[in-house]
Coordinates of C-alpha atoms and ligand atoms in Angstrom, one line a residue:
X1 CA -0.1 0.1 -0.1
X2 CA 1.5 3.2 -1.1
X3 CA -0.3 6.7 0.5
X4 CA 0.5 9.6 -2.0
X5 CA -0.2 13.3 -1.6
X6 CA -0.8 15.3 -4.9
X7 CA -0.7 19.0 -5.5
X8 CA -0.4 21.6 -7.8
X9 CA 1.3 25.0 -6.9
X10 CA 1.9 28.3 -8.6
X11 CA 0.2 29.5 -11.8
X12 CA -1.9 27.0 -13.5
X13 CA -1.2 25.7 -17.0
X14 CA -2.4 23.2 -19.7
X15 CA -1.9 19.4 -18.9
X16 CA -1.4 19.5 -15.0
X17 CA -4.5 17.2 -15.1
X18 CA -2.8 14.8 -17.8
X19 CA 0.3 14.8 -15.8
X20 CA -1.6 13.8 -12.6
X21 CA -3.7 11.2 -14.6
X22 CA -0.3 9.7 -15.5
X23 CA 0.8 9.3 -12.1
X24 CA -2.3 7.8 -10.8
X25 CA -2.9 5.5 -14.0
X26 CA 0.7 4.0 -14.1
X27 CA 0.4 3.3 -10.1
X28 CA -2.9 1.6 -10.6
X29 CA -1.8 -0.4 -13.8
X30 CA 0.8 -1.9 -11.6
X31 CA -1.6 -3.2 -9.4
X32 CA 0.0 -1.3 -6.5
X33 CA -2.7 -0.4 -3.7
X34 CA -2.7 3.3 -3.6
X35 CA -4.6 5.7 -1.4
X36 CA -4.4 9.1 -3.1
X37 CA -4.6 12.4 -0.8
X38 CA -5.4 15.4 -2.9
X39 CA -4.3 18.7 -1.6
X40 CA -6.6 21.8 -2.5
X41 CA -5.0 25.0 -3.9
X42 CA -1.2 24.2 -3.8
X43 CA 0.9 24.3 -0.7
X44 CA -1.9 25.9 1.3
X45 CA -4.0 22.5 1.3
X46 CA -0.7 20.6 2.8
X47 CA -0.3 23.5 5.4
X48 CA -4.0 23.6 6.6
X49 CA -4.6 19.7 5.8
X50 CA -7.2 20.7 3.5
X51 CA -7.6 17.6 1.2
X52 CA -9.9 15.2 -0.7
X53 CA -9.5 11.6 -0.9
X54 CA -9.5 10.7 -4.6
X55 CA -10.2 7.6 -6.3
X56 CA -9.2 6.5 -9.9
X57 CA -12.5 7.9 -11.1
X58 CA -11.2 11.4 -10.2
X59 CA -8.8 10.8 -13.0
X60 CA -10.9 9.6 -15.6
X61 CA -11.7 11.9 -18.5
X62 CA -9.3 14.5 -17.5
X63 CA -6.5 14.1 -20.1
X64 CA -7.9 16.9 -22.0
X65 CA -9.2 19.1 -19.3
X66 CA -7.5 22.5 -18.7
X67 CA -6.6 23.9 -15.2
X68 CA -6.3 21.5 -12.4
X69 CA -8.6 19.5 -10.5
X70 CA -7.0 20.2 -7.4
X71 CA -6.9 24.1 -7.4
X72 CA -3.8 26.1 -7.2
X73 CA -2.3 28.9 -5.7
X74 CA 1.0 30.7 -5.2
X75 CA 2.8 30.3 -1.9
X76 CA 5.9 32.4 -2.2
X77 CA 8.9 30.8 -1.1
X78 CA 10.7 33.8 0.4
X79 CA 8.0 34.1 3.2
X80 CA 7.6 30.0 3.6
X81 CA 9.6 30.2 6.8
X82 CA 7.6 33.3 8.2
X83 CA 4.6 32.3 10.6
X84 CA 1.1 32.8 9.1
X85 CA -1.4 35.5 10.4
X86 CA -2.0 33.1 13.3
X87 CA 1.5 32.5 14.3
X88 CA 1.5 29.0 12.3
X89 CA 4.9 27.7 11.3
X90 CA 4.0 26.7 7.7
X91 CA 6.9 24.2 7.1
X92 CA 6.3 22.6 10.5
X93 CA 2.5 22.4 9.5
X94 CA 3.2 20.9 6.2
X95 CA 5.4 18.2 7.9
X96 CA 3.1 17.5 10.5
X97 CA 0.2 16.9 8.3
X98 CA 2.5 14.7 6.1
X99 CA 3.4 12.5 9.0
X100 CA 0.0 12.6 10.5
X101 CA -1.4 11.1 7.3
X102 CA 1.4 8.5 7.1
X103 CA 2.2 9.6 3.6
X104 CA 4.8 7.7 1.5
X105 CA 5.4 10.5 -0.7
X106 CA 4.2 13.8 -2.1
X107 CA 3.8 14.4 -6.0
X108 CA 4.3 18.0 -6.4
X109 CA 3.6 19.7 -9.7
X110 CA 5.0 23.2 -10.3
X111 CA 7.3 25.8 -11.6
X112 CA 10.3 27.7 -10.1
X113 CA 8.9 28.9 -6.8
X114 CA 7.2 25.6 -6.2
X115 CA 10.3 23.7 -6.8
X116 CA 12.3 25.9 -4.1
X117 CA 9.8 24.8 -1.5
X118 CA 9.7 21.0 -2.9
X119 CA 13.4 20.9 -2.3
X120 CA 13.1 22.5 1.2
X121 CA 10.4 19.9 2.1
X122 CA 12.9 17.4 1.0
X123 CA 15.7 18.7 3.0
X124 CA 13.4 18.6 5.9
X125 CA 13.0 14.7 5.2
X126 CA 9.7 14.3 3.4
X127 CA 10.0 11.9 0.1
X128 CA 9.4 14.1 -2.9
X129 CA 8.8 13.5 -6.5
X130 CA 8.0 16.8 -8.7
X131 CA 6.9 17.5 -12.3
X132 CA 7.8 20.4 -14.3
X133 CA 4.8 22.7 -15.1
X134 CA 5.0 26.1 -16.9
X135 CA 4.0 28.0 -19.7
X136 CA 7.4 29.6 -19.4
X137 CA 9.4 26.7 -20.0
X138 CA 11.9 28.2 -17.6
X139 CA 12.7 25.3 -15.3
X140 CA 16.2 24.4 -15.0
X141 CA 17.2 20.7 -15.5
X142 CA 14.6 20.1 -18.3
X143 CA 14.5 20.7 -21.9
X144 CA 10.9 21.0 -22.0
X145 CA 7.6 21.9 -19.5
X146 CA 4.3 21.0 -19.8
X147 CA 2.1 23.9 -20.6
X148 CA 4.8 25.5 -22.9
X149 CA 3.6 24.1 -26.3
X150 CA 0.0 24.6 -25.4
X151 CA 0.7 28.4 -24.7
X152 CA 2.8 28.5 -27.9
X153 CA -0.2 27.5 -29.6
X154 CA -2.5 30.1 -28.3
X155 CA 0.0 32.9 -28.4
X156 CA 0.8 32.1 -32.1
X157 CA -2.9 32.0 -32.8
X158 CA -3.3 35.5 -31.3
X159 CA -0.3 36.8 -33.5
X160 CA -1.9 35.0 -36.5
X161 CA -5.1 36.8 -36.1
X162 CA -3.5 40.0 -35.5
X163 CA -1.4 39.3 -38.7
X164 CA -4.3 39.4 -41.0
X165 CA -5.8 42.5 -39.5
X166 CA -2.3 44.3 -39.0
X167 CA -1.8 43.5 -43.1
X168 CA -5.0 44.6 -44.1
X169 CA -5.0 48.1 -42.5
X170 CA -1.3 48.7 -42.9
X171 CA -0.7 48.9 -38.9
X172 CA 2.1 48.4 -36.4
X173 CA 0.5 45.9 -33.9
X174 CA 2.3 44.6 -30.5
X175 CA 1.2 41.4 -29.1
X176 CA 2.2 40.7 -25.5
X177 CA 3.2 37.3 -24.7
X178 CA 3.7 36.0 -21.1
X179 CA 6.9 35.7 -19.7
X180 CA 8.3 38.1 -17.0
X181 CA 11.8 36.9 -16.7
X182 CA 12.1 34.5 -19.5
X183 CA 11.3 34.6 -23.1
X184 CA 11.0 31.2 -24.6
X185 CA 7.3 31.5 -25.2
X186 CA 7.4 34.9 -26.8
X187 CA 10.3 33.7 -29.1
X188 CA 8.9 30.6 -30.4
X189 CA 5.2 32.1 -30.7
X190 CA 6.8 35.2 -32.5
X191 CA 8.7 33.0 -35.0
X192 CA 5.7 30.7 -35.3
X193 CA 3.6 33.6 -36.2
X194 CA 5.9 35.4 -38.5
X195 CA 6.8 38.5 -36.1
X196 CA 9.0 41.0 -37.4
X197 CA 10.2 42.2 -34.1
X198 CA 11.0 39.9 -31.2
X199 CA 11.7 41.5 -27.7
X200 CA 12.6 39.1 -24.8
X201 CA 14.0 40.0 -21.5
X202 CA 17.1 38.3 -21.9
X203 CA 17.9 40.7 -25.1
X204 CA 17.7 44.1 -23.8
X205 CA 16.4 46.3 -26.7
X206 CA 17.1 49.5 -28.1
X207 CA 14.2 51.4 -28.9
X208 CA 15.9 53.3 -31.8
X209 CA 16.9 50.0 -33.4
X210 CA 13.2 48.6 -33.0
X211 CA 12.1 51.9 -35.0
X212 CA 14.5 51.2 -37.5
X213 CA 13.4 48.0 -38.3
X214 CA 9.8 49.3 -38.7
X215 CA 10.9 52.2 -40.8
X216 CA 13.3 49.6 -43.0
X217 CA 10.1 47.4 -43.6
X218 CA 8.0 50.5 -44.6
X219 CA 10.8 51.9 -47.1
X220 CA 10.8 48.4 -48.8
X221 CA 7.0 48.4 -49.1
X222 CA 5.6 46.4 -45.8
X223 CA 3.2 48.7 -44.6
X224 CA 2.5 46.7 -41.3
X225 CA 4.7 45.4 -38.7
X226 CA 4.2 42.9 -35.8
X227 CA 6.0 42.9 -32.8
X228 CA 6.1 40.0 -30.1
X229 CA 7.0 41.6 -27.0
X230 CA 7.5 39.7 -23.8
X231 CA 5.8 40.9 -20.5
X232 CA 9.4 41.3 -19.1
X233 CA 11.0 42.8 -22.3
X234 CA 13.2 45.5 -21.1
X235 CA 15.0 48.1 -22.6
X236 CA 19.2 48.7 -22.7
X237 CA 18.6 51.9 -20.2
X238 CA 16.6 49.9 -17.8
X239 CA 18.7 46.8 -17.8
X240 CA 21.5 49.0 -17.0
X241 CA 19.8 50.4 -13.7
X242 CA 20.7 48.7 -10.5
X243 CA 17.6 46.6 -9.1
X244 CA 17.2 49.1 -6.2
X245 CA 16.8 52.0 -9.0
X246 CA 14.6 50.0 -11.2
X247 CA 12.3 49.2 -8.4
X248 CA 12.1 53.0 -7.9
X249 CA 11.4 54.1 -11.3
X250 CA 8.7 51.4 -11.6
X251 CA 7.0 53.0 -8.5
X252 CA 5.8 55.8 -11.0
X253 CA 5.5 53.9 -14.2
X254 CA 2.7 55.4 -16.2
X255 CA 2.0 52.4 -18.3
X256 CA 0.0 49.2 -17.8
X257 CA 2.6 47.2 -19.0
X258 CA 5.8 47.5 -21.3
X259 CA 4.1 47.3 -24.6
X260 CA 2.3 50.5 -24.0
X261 CA 5.4 52.3 -23.5
X262 CA 7.3 50.7 -26.4
X263 CA 4.0 51.6 -28.5
X264 CA 4.3 55.1 -27.3
X265 CA 7.7 55.6 -28.4
X266 CA 7.5 54.1 -31.8
X267 CA 4.5 56.6 -32.1
X268 CA 6.6 59.5 -31.2
X269 CA 9.3 58.4 -33.6
X270 CA 7.7 57.3 -36.5
X271 CA 4.2 59.2 -36.4
X272 CA 2.5 55.9 -36.7
X273 CA -0.2 54.5 -34.5
X274 CA 0.6 51.4 -32.6
X275 CA -2.1 49.0 -31.5
X276 CA -1.4 46.7 -28.4
X277 CA -3.0 43.2 -28.1
X278 CA -2.5 41.3 -24.8
X279 CA -3.7 37.7 -24.9
X280 CA -2.9 37.4 -21.1
X281 CA -4.0 34.6 -19.2
X282 CA -5.9 32.9 -22.4
X283 CA -2.1 31.6 -22.9
X284 CA -2.6 29.3 -19.7
X285 CA -6.2 28.3 -20.4
X286 CA -8.0 25.8 -22.2
X287 CA -7.2 22.2 -23.2
X288 CA -3.7 20.9 -23.7
X289 CA -2.4 20.7 -27.3
X290 CA -1.8 16.8 -28.4
X291 CA 2.0 17.6 -27.4
X292 CA 1.4 18.8 -24.0
X293 CA -0.9 15.5 -23.4
X294 CA 1.4 13.1 -24.3
X295 CA 4.5 14.9 -23.0
X296 CA 2.6 15.3 -19.6
X297 CA 1.2 11.6 -19.7
X298 CA 4.9 10.4 -20.1
X299 CA 6.5 12.4 -17.2
X300 CA 3.4 11.5 -15.0
X301 CA 4.3 7.9 -15.6
X302 CA 7.6 7.9 -15.1
X303 CA 6.7 9.5 -11.9
X304 CA 4.5 6.5 -11.0
X305 CA 7.6 4.5 -11.7
X306 CA 9.9 6.2 -9.3
X307 CA 7.2 6.2 -6.7
X308 CA 6.7 2.2 -7.0
X309 CA 10.7 1.9 -6.9
X310 CA 11.0 4.2 -3.9
X311 CA 13.3 6.6 -5.8
X312 CA 12.6 10.2 -4.2
X313 CA 13.9 13.5 -4.2
X314 CA 13.7 14.1 -8.0
X315 CA 12.2 16.0 -10.7
X316 CA 10.9 14.3 -13.7
X317 CA 12.5 16.3 -16.5
X318 CA 13.3 15.8 -20.2
X319 CA 16.8 15.8 -21.7
X320 CA 18.0 15.2 -25.2
X321 CA 14.6 13.7 -25.9
X322 CA 14.5 11.2 -23.0
X323 CA 12.5 11.3 -19.8
X324 CA 15.1 11.6 -16.8
X325 CA 15.1 12.1 -13.3
X326 CA 16.9 15.1 -11.9
X327 CA 18.0 15.7 -8.5
X328 CA 15.7 18.3 -7.0
X329 CA 18.6 20.1 -5.1
X330 CA 20.2 20.7 -8.6
X331 CA 16.8 22.1 -10.1
X332 CA 15.7 24.5 -7.2
X333 CA 16.7 27.9 -7.1
X334 CA 18.0 28.1 -10.8
X335 CA 16.3 29.7 -13.8
X336 CA 16.5 28.4 -17.3
X337 CA 16.6 31.3 -19.8
X338 CA 17.2 31.9 -23.6
X339 CA 20.7 32.5 -24.3
X340 CA 21.4 35.6 -26.5
X341 CA 23.9 33.4 -28.3
X342 CA 21.7 30.4 -29.0
X343 CA 21.2 29.0 -32.3
X344 CA 17.5 29.7 -32.3
X345 CA 18.1 33.5 -31.9
X346 CA 20.9 33.4 -34.6
X347 CA 18.5 31.7 -36.7
X348 CA 15.7 34.0 -36.0
X349 CA 18.2 36.9 -37.1
X350 CA 19.1 35.2 -40.3
X351 CA 15.5 35.3 -40.9
X352 CA 15.4 39.2 -40.6
X353 CA 13.9 39.3 -37.3
X354 CA 14.9 42.3 -35.3
X355 CA 15.6 41.4 -31.6
X356 CA 16.3 45.3 -30.9
X357 CA 19.8 44.5 -29.9
Ligands
F6P1 O1 4.7 31.8 -14.7 C1 3.6 31.7 -15.4 C2 3.1 32.7 -15.9 O2 1.8 32.7 -16.6 C3 4.1 34.0 -16.3 O3 4.1 33.9 -17.5 C4 3.3 35.3 -16.0 O4 4.2 36.2 -16.0 C5 2.7 34.9 -14.6 O5 2.5 33.5 -14.5 C6 1.3 35.7 -14.4 O6 1.0 35.4 -13.2 P1 -0.5 35.6 -12.3 O7 -1.2 34.6 -12.8 O8 -0.1 35.5 -10.7 O9 -0.8 36.9 -12.7

């Protein structure tokens, strides 16, 4: 008999349910007797012992379902050691509930912040297996995270739709793609949607270079321009500021997001109106794409194997087209980001895409 806790933490994404289904199916197909404790709304469920007993039936029919059947929330790692408003020690509470329920292990699905807490729980002696979810694909130790390909599809569709109207009207459009720190999603959706300019956090932009690219297109007879801009795109000037200076500057930042600032600057410098479209959380929503369904199922199945073999303390990841186990201590606290020297960036530049650098 295995007693397994399951939780999904952080921003949701597509294929969380597919991954959990993969874990539970692989365990039940093995014939192992399992009890599943589904903690609700992320780590909060574990802290406050808010859980539901789940059976195989709960995981039936959820392969294609978006969101997470367990609910999710963000529990910031930086305050995890601080007592809650009632003085409760959150880490001790999680350990207490784990031991009280006599769990054999916890399966935790999450992104960067989630992995820091998962590793902390491992250090505190709990048996942990994690699965890498995020539309940002910014988890260290895995070439791919589930949710990413589905989000690329959605952001690409947004750019495709903007493309036709931009071309009809000869307009400049910015599509703002999710990703505060990392630009994989913007880069991939931008390339897939044929964006002319792609601005990502890892490659600070010079607005004059952006304007030059728009003017050059105009000169060659292309009256419209599509910019794919990451939420976290940053100008060269801002990138040169210290963290403290930037924080200070952002206190009186007058724009809803960076895209609106870029739009205003382009208008000032070219005289052209610029339209901004923000697909926002649609990028995290809806049914997972077929790639993510397969991918998350594979990772879930491997998590099931690790549990059956009693191998704990790992994230199930994907390296060089193989499903692998990566020690949690190697993953926690590291960010995977787009290298400005990556071949995909070079190839995009060869296609004439401007990165504003
Ligand atoms: O981490 C995934 C992500 O969707 C990022 O791309 C985005 O910047 C952020 O979450 C948005 O967070 P929230 O849903 O809390 O606004």
